[in-house]
Tab-separated table of C-alpha atoms in Angstrom:
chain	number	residue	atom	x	y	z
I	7	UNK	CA	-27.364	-16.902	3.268
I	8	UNK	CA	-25.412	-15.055	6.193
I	9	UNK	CA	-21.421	-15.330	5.034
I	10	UNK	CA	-20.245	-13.831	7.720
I	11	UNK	CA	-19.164	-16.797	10.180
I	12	UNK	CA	-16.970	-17.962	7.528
I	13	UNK	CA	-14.944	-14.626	7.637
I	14	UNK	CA	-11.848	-14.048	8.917
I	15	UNK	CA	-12.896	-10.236	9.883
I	16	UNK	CA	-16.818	-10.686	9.779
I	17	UNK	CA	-17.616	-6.934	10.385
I	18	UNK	CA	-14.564	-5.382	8.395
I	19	UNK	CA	-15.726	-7.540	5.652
I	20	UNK	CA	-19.226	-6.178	5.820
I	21	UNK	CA	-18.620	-2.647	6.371
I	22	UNK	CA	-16.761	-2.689	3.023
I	23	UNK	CA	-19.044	-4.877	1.239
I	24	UNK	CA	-22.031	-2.191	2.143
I	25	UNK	CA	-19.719	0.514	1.103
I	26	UNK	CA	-18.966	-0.986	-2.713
I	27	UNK	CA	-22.638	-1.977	-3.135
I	28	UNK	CA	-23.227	1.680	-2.360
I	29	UNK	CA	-21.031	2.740	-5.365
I	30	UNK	CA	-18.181	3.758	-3.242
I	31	UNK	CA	-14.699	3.432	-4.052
I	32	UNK	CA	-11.977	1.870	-1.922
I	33	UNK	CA	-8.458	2.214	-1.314
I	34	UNK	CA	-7.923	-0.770	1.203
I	35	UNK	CA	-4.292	-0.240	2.819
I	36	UNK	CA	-2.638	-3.570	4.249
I	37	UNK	CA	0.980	-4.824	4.695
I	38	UNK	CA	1.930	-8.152	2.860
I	39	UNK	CA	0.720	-10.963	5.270
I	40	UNK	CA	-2.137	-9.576	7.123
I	41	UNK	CA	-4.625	-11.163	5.053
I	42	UNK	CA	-5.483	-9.054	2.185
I	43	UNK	CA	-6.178	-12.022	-0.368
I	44	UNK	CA	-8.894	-13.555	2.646
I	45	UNK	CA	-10.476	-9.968	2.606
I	46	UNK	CA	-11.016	-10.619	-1.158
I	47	UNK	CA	-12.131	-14.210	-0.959
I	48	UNK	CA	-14.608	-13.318	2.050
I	49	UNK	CA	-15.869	-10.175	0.196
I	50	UNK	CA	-16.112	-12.019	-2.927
I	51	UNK	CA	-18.147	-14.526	-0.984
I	52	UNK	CA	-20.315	-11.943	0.934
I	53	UNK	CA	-21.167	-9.871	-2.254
I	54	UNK	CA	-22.390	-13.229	-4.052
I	55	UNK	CA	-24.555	-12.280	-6.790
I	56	UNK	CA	-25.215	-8.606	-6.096
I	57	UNK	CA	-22.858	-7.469	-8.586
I	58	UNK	CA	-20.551	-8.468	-11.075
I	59	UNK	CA	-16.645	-8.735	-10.109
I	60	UNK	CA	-13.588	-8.179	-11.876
I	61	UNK	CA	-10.487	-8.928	-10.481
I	62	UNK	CA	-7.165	-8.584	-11.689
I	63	UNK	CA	-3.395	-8.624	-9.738
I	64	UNK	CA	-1.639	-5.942	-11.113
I	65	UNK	CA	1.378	-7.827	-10.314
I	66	UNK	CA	0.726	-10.039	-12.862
I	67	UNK	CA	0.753	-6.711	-15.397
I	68	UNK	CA	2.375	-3.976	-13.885
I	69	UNK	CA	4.449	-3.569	-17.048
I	70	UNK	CA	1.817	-4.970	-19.109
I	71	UNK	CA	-1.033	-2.719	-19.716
I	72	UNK	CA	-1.603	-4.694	-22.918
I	73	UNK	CA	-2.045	-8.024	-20.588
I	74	UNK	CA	-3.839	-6.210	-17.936
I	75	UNK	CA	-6.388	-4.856	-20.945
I	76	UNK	CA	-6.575	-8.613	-22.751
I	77	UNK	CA	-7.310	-10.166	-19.187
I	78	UNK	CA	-9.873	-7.560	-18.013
I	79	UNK	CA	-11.076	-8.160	-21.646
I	80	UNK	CA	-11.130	-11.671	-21.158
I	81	UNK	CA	-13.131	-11.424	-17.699
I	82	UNK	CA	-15.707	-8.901	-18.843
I	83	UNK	CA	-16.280	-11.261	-22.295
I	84	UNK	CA	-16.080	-8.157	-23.806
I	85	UNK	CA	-14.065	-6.944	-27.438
I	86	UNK	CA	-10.050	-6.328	-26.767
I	87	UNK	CA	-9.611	-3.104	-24.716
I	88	UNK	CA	-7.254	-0.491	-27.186
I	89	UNK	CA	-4.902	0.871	-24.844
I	90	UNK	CA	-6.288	3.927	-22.968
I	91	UNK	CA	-9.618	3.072	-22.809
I	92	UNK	CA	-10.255	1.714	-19.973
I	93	UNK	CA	-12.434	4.929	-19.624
I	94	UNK	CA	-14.543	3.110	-22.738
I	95	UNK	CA	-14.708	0.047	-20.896
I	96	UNK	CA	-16.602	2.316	-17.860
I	97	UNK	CA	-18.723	3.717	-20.483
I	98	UNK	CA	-20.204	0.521	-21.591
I	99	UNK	CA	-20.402	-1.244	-17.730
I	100	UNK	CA	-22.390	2.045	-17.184
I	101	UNK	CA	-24.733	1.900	-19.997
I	102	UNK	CA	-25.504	-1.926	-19.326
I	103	UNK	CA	-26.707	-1.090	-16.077
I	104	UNK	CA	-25.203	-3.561	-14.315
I	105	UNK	CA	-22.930	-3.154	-11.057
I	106	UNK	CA	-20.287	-4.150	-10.974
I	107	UNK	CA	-16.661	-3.933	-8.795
I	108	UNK	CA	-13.721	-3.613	-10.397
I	109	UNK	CA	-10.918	-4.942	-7.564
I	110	UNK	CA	-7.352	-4.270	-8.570
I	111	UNK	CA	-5.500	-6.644	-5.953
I	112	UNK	CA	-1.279	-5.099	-5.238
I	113	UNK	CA	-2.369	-2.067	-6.944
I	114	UNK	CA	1.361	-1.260	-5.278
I	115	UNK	CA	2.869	-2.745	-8.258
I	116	UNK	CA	1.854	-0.289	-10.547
I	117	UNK	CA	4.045	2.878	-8.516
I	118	UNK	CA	7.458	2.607	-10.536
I	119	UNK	CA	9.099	3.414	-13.647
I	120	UNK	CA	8.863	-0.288	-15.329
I	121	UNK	CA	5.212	0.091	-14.663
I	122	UNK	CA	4.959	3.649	-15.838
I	123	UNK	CA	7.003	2.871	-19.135
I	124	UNK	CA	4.571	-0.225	-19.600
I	125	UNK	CA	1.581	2.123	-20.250
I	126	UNK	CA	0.453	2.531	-17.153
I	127	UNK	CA	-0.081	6.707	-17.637
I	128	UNK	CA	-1.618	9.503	-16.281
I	129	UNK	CA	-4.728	8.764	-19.032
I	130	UNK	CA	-5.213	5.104	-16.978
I	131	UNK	CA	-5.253	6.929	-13.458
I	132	UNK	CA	-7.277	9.509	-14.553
I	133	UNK	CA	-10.140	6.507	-15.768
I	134	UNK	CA	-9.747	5.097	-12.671
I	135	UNK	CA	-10.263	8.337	-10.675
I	136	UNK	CA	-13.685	8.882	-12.989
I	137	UNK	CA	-15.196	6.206	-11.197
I	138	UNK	CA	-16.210	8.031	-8.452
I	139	UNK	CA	-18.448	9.644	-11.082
I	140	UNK	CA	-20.098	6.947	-12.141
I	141	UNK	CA	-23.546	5.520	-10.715
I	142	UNK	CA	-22.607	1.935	-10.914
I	143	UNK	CA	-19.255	0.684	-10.822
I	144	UNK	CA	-16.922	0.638	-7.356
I	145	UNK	CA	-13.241	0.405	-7.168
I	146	UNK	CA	-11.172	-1.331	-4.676
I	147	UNK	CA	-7.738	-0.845	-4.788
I	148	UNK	CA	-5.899	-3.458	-2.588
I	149	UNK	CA	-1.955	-2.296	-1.466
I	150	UNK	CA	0.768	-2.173	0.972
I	151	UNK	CA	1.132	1.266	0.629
I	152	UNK	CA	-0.617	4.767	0.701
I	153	UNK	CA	-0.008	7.426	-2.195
I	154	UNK	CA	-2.306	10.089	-1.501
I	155	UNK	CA	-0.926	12.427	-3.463
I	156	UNK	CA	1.174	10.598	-6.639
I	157	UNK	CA	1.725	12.657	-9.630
I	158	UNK	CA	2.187	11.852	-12.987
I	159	UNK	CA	3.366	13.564	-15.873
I	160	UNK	CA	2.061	13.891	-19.211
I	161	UNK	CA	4.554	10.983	-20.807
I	162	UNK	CA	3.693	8.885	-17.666
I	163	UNK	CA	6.484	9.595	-15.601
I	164	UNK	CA	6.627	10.177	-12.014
I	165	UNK	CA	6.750	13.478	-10.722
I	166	UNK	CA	9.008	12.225	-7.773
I	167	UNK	CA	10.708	9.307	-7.314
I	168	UNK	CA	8.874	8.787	-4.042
């Protein structure tokens, strides 16, 4: 069934929907208001059953990596998560074979020291970055704002207070 005349941006939402089932992994850059939840709902709609979706607001958690590893636990109906290893949680999407899309809506949220001090370390960014490495599993990233080059330091601190 053709989603696309229930979109709000019918070819925006496609292009990106061909890139995830692809493998790709997005970092889709929108300020508050411009409809960044519709993109979800329409992409969620558009993808349908071609892959399995995980979604989590990381404003819910962004100083709750506990939270944010119960509720991705919760979605996947997989064991607790440990902290750090979400990279675990990759491992065993990938070995089930399945694909799947991992959407982490105001990924924003997670850029400042309350975040940073809840867990949220250079060990989580460096599982997310691994992605890109994996056969099976996409990443979209949904913010206001680009970080193209946001460093971390070993005790999860910010580099820069940027």
């Amino acid at each position: 069934m053709d989603h696309s005349a229930y979109c709000l941006r019918p070819e925006f939402t496609q292009s990106l929907a061909t890139r995830l089932l692809a493998g790709q992994s997005i970092n889709l850059i929108s300020p508050h208001g411009q409809g960044r939840r519709r993109t979800l709902q329409d992409l969620r709609h558009t993808l349908g059953q071609s892959l399995v979706i995980y979604q989590i607001s990381m404003r819910d958690y962004h100083a709750d990596i506990k939270g944010f590893y119960n509720e991705l636990s919760i979605q996947m109906s997989h064991p607790c998560l440990e902290d750090d290893d979400l990279a675990g949680l990759f491992d065993a999407i990938e070995q089930s074979g399945q694909q799947a899309l991992l959407i982490l809506h105001n990924f924003d949220e997670i850029r400042n020291r309350m975040a940073l001090a809840g867990g949220y370390n250079q060990a989580f960014m460096q599982a997310l970055n691994s992605v890109s490495h994996r056969d099976n599993i996409a990443l979209l990233c949904v913010g206001e704002s680009e970080y193209g080059d946001y460093l971390l330091q070993a005790d999860g601190t910010a580099v820069s207070d940027s």
